[in-house]
Coordinates of C-alpha atoms and ligand atoms in Angstrom, one line a residue:
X21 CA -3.8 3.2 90.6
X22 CA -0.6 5.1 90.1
X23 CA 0.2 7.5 93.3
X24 CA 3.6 6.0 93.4
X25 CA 6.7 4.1 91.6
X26 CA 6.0 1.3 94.3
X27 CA 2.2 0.6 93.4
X28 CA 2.7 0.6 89.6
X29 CA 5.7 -2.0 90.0
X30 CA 3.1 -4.6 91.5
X31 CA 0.6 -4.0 89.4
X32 CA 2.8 -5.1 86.6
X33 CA 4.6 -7.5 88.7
X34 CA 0.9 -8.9 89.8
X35 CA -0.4 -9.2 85.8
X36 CA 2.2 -10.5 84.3
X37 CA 2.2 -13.7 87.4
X38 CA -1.4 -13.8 86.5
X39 CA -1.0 -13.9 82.8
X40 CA 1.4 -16.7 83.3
X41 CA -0.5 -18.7 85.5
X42 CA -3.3 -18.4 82.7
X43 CA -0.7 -19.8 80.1
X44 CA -0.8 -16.9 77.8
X45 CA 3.1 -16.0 77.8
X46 CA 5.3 -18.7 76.5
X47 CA 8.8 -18.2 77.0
X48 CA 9.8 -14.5 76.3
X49 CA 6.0 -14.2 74.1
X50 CA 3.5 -11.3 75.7
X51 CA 4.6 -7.8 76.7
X52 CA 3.2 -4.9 79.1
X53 CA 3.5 -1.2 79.1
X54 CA 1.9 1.9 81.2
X55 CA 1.8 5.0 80.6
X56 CA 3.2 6.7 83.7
X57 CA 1.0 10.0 85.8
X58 CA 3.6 12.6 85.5
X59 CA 3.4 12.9 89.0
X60 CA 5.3 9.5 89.8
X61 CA 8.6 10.9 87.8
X62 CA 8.7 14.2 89.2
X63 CA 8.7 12.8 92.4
X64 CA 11.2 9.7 92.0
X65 CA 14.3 9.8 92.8
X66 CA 15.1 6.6 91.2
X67 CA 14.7 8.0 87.9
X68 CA 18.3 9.2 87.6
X69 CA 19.7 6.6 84.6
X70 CA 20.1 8.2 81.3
X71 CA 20.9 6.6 78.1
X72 CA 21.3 7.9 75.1
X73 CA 18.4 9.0 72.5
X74 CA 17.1 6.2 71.0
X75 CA 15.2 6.8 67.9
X76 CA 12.2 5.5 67.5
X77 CA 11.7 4.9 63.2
X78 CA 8.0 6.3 63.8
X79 CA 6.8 9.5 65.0
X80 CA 4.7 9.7 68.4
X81 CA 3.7 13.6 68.6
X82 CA 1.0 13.0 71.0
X83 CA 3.5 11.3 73.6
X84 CA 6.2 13.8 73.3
X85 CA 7.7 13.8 76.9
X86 CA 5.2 11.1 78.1
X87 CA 7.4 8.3 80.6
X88 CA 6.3 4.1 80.5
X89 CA 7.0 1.5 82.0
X90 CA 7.6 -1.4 79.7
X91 CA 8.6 -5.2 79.5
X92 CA 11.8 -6.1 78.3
X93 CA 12.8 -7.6 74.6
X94 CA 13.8 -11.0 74.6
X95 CA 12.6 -11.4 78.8
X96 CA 9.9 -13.6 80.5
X97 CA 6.8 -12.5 81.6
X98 CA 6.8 -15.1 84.7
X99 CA 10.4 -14.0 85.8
X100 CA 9.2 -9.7 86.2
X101 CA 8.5 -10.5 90.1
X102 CA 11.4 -12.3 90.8
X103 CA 13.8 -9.3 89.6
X104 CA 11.8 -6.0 88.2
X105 CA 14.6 -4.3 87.4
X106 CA 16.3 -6.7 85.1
X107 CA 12.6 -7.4 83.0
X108 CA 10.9 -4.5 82.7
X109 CA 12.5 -0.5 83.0
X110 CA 10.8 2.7 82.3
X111 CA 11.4 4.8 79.2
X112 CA 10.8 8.6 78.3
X113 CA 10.2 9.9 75.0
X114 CA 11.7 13.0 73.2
X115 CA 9.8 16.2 73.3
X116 CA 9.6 15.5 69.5
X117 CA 8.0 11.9 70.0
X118 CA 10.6 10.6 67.8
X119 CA 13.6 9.0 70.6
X120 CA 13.0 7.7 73.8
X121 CA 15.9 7.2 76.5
X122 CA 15.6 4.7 79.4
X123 CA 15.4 6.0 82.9
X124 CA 15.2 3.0 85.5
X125 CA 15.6 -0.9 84.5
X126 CA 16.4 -3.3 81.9
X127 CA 19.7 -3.8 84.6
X128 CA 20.7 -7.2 82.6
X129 CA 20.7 -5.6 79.0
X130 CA 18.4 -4.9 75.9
X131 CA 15.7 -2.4 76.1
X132 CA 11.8 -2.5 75.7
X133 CA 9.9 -5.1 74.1
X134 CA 10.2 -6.2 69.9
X135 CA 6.4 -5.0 70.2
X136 CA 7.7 -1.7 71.6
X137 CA 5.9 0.2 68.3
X138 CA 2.5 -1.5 68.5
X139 CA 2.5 -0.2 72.0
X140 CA 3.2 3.2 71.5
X141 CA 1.2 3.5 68.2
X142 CA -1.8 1.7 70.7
X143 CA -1.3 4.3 73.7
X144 CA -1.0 7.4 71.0
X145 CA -4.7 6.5 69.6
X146 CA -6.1 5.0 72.9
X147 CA -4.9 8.4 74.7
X148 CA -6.2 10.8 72.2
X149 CA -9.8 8.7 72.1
X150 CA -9.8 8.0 75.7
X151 CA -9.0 11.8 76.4
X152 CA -5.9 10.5 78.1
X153 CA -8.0 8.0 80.8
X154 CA -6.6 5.2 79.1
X155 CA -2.7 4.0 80.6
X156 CA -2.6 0.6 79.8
X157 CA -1.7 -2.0 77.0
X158 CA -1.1 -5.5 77.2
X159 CA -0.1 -8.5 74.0
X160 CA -0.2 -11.9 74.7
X161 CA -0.6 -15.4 73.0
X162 CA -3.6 -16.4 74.5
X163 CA -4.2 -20.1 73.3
X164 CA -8.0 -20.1 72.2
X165 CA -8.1 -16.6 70.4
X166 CA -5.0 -17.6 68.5
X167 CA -6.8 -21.0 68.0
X168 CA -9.5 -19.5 66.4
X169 CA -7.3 -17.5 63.6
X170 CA -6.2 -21.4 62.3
X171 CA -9.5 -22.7 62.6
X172 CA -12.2 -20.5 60.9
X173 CA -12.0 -17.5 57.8
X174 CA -12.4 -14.5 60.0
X175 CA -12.7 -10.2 59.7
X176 CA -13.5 -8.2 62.3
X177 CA -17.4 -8.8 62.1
X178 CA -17.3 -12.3 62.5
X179 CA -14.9 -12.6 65.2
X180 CA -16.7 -10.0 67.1
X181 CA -20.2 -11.5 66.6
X182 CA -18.8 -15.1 67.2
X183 CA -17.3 -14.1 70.9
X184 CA -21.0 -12.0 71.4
X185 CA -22.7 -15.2 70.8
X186 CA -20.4 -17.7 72.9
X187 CA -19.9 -15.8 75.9
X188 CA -23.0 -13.1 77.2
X189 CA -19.9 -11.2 78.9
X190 CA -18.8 -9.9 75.8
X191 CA -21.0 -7.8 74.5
X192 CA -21.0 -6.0 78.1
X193 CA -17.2 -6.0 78.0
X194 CA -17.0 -5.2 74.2
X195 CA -20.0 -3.6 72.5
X196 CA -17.7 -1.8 69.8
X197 CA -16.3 -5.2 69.1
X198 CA -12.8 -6.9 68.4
X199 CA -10.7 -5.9 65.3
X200 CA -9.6 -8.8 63.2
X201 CA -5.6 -7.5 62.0
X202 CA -4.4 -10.1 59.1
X203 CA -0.9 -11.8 60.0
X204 CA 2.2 -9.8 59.6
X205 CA 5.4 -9.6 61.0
X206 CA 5.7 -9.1 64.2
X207 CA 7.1 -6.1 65.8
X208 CA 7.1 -4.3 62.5
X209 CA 5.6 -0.9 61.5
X210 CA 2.8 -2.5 59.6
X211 CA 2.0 -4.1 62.2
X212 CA 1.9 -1.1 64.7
X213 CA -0.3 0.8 62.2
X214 CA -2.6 -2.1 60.9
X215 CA -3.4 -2.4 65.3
X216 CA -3.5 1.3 65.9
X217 CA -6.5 2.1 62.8
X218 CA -8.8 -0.8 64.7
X219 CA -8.0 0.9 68.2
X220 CA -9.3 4.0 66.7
X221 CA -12.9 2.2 67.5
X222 CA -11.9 -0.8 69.6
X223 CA -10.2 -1.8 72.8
X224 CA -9.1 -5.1 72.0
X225 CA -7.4 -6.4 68.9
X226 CA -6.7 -10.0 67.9
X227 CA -3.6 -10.3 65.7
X228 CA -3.9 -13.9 63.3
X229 CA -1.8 -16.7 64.1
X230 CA -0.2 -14.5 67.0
X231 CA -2.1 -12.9 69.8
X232 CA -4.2 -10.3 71.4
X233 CA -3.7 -6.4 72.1
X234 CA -5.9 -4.6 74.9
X235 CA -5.7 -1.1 76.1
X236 CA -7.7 0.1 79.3
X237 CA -7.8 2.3 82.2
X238 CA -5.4 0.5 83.8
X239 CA -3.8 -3.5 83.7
X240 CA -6.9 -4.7 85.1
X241 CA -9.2 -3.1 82.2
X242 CA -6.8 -4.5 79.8
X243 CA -6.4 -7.8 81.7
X244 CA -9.9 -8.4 81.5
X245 CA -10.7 -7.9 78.2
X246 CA -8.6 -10.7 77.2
X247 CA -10.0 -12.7 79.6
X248 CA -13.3 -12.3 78.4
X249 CA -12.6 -13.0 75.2
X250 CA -10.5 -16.0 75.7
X251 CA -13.1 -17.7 77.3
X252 CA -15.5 -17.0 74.6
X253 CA -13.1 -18.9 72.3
X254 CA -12.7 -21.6 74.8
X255 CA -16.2 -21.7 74.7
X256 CA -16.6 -21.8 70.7
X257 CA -13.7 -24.4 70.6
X258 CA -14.7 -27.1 73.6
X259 CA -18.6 -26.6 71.9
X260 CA -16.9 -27.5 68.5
X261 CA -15.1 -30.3 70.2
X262 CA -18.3 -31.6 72.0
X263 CA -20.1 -32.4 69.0
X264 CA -20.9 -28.8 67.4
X265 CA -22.3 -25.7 68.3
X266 CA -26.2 -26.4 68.7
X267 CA -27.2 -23.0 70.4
X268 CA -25.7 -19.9 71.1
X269 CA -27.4 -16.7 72.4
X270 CA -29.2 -15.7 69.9
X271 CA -29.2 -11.6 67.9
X272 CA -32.2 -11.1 69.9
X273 CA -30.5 -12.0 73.5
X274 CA -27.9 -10.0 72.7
X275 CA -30.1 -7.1 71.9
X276 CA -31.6 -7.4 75.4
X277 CA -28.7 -7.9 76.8
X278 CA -28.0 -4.0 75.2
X279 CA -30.8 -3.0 76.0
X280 CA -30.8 -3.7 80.0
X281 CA -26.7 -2.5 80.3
X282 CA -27.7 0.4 77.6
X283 CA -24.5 -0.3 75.5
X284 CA -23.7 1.3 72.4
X285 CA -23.0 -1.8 70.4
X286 CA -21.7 -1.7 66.7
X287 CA -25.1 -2.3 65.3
X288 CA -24.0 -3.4 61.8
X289 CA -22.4 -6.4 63.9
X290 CA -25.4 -6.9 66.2
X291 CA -27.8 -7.4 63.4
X292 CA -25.5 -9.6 61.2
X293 CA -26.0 -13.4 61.0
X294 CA -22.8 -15.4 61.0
Ligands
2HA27 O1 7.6 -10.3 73.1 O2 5.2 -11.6 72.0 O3 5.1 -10.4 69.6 C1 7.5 -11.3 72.2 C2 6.2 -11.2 71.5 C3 6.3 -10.6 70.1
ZN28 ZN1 3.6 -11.7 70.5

């Protein structure tokens, strides 16, 4: 996806319209970031801003050098394609992992996302299990998931094995599962390394009373994780709000279901009953 400066701008420009349109970015809520192929800044010219060293408050040894692109603190989602370089810029980390600068963007003030240490902490696991395939990260406040944190007493097995059962995509899209990460405050430390331990397994955390985190491939990957999942609890909610749920594929569908896409499900989740 990332031969050049250009292409990566609209894909970012692109998700962030489309997670918009889907209503999962209220005001300044939901923030982007991808890590950048080396090649794109040794080639770009654009790259010649230079702030000072930032530091970071956490350590990020396995990024050391590394260059993102990243949504802005405070900025809207929806307004990225009408001006790029005020809403989102591109920052370079330290060769320590410990500061980061900013190179291109961010023209009408701040700097990265509030969430900025969730991301990094996310990329930092997702790179090391991935073997550095994985690029992207995406949060958002998509309505349903959050929904489902208010409505039900959740961990990580029943979330995932709820979503399994309300939507057959999931299991395809998710066999590991979903980690379950208890409220806490947003854009703190806690919550960086409370998200980063589920990554270690998963792809796609949902934070209570907030919102999601996916990593992937790329934006799409990400993207569509979330998408998945939200309809599952769009499902589990309209289904609770039609009268109750009735049926729901049942342990032994999903175990077909494994069986024909030969997925590595969490099997402790698979065989549990909720
Ligand atoms: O960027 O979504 O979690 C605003 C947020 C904080
Ligand atoms: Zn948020």
């Amino acid at each position: 996806m990332q031969n050049s400066f250009p292409n990566c701008l609209s894909e970012i420009i692109k998700t962030s319209r489309d997670i918009w349109s889907k209503g999962w970015a209220e005001a300044n809520a939901g923030n982007i970031s991808v890590r950048l192929d080396p090649e794109i800044f040794q080639t770009e010219v654009a790259f010649e801003q230079r702030s000072d060293w930032i530091a970071l408050g956490m350590d990020f040894p396995v990024l050391a050098g590394e260059c993102f692109l990243v949504s802005g603190r405070g900025k809207y989602l929806r307004n990225i394609e009408l001006s790029p370089e005020k809403n989102i810029g591109v920052i370079e980390l330290d060769n320590s992992g410990r500061k980061y600068r900013v190179l291109w963007g961010y023209e009408s003030g701040g700097g990265p996302t509030s969430e900025l240490l969730a991301h990094l902490k996310a990329h930092a696991i997702r790179k090391k299990v991935s073997k550095g395939v994985e690029r992207a990260v995406i949060h958002v406040h998509s309505p349903n998931l959050i929904t489902l944190t208010y409505a039900l007493d959740l961990d990580t097995p029943r979330i995932s094995k709820l979503l399994w059962e309300m939507h057959a995509e999931c299991i395809v899209m998710f066999p590991e599962g979903v980690e379950f990460v208890l409220w806490m405050l947003p854009g703190s430390s806690e919550l960086a390394d409370a998200t980063a331990k589920g990554l270690q397994r998963r792809r796609i955390a949902v934070w209570q009373f907030h919102g999601v985190v996916a990593t992937g491939r790329n934006l799409d990957a990400a993207f569509g994780l979330i998408d998945v999942a939200e309809k599952a609890a769009e499902n589990y909610l309209k289904t609770m709000a039609g009268g109750g749920v009735k049926n729901k594929l049942t342990t032994q569908q999903l175990q077909a279901i494994v069986k024909h896409f030969n997925l590595k499900p969490d099997t402790s989740i698979l065989n549990m009953e909720i």
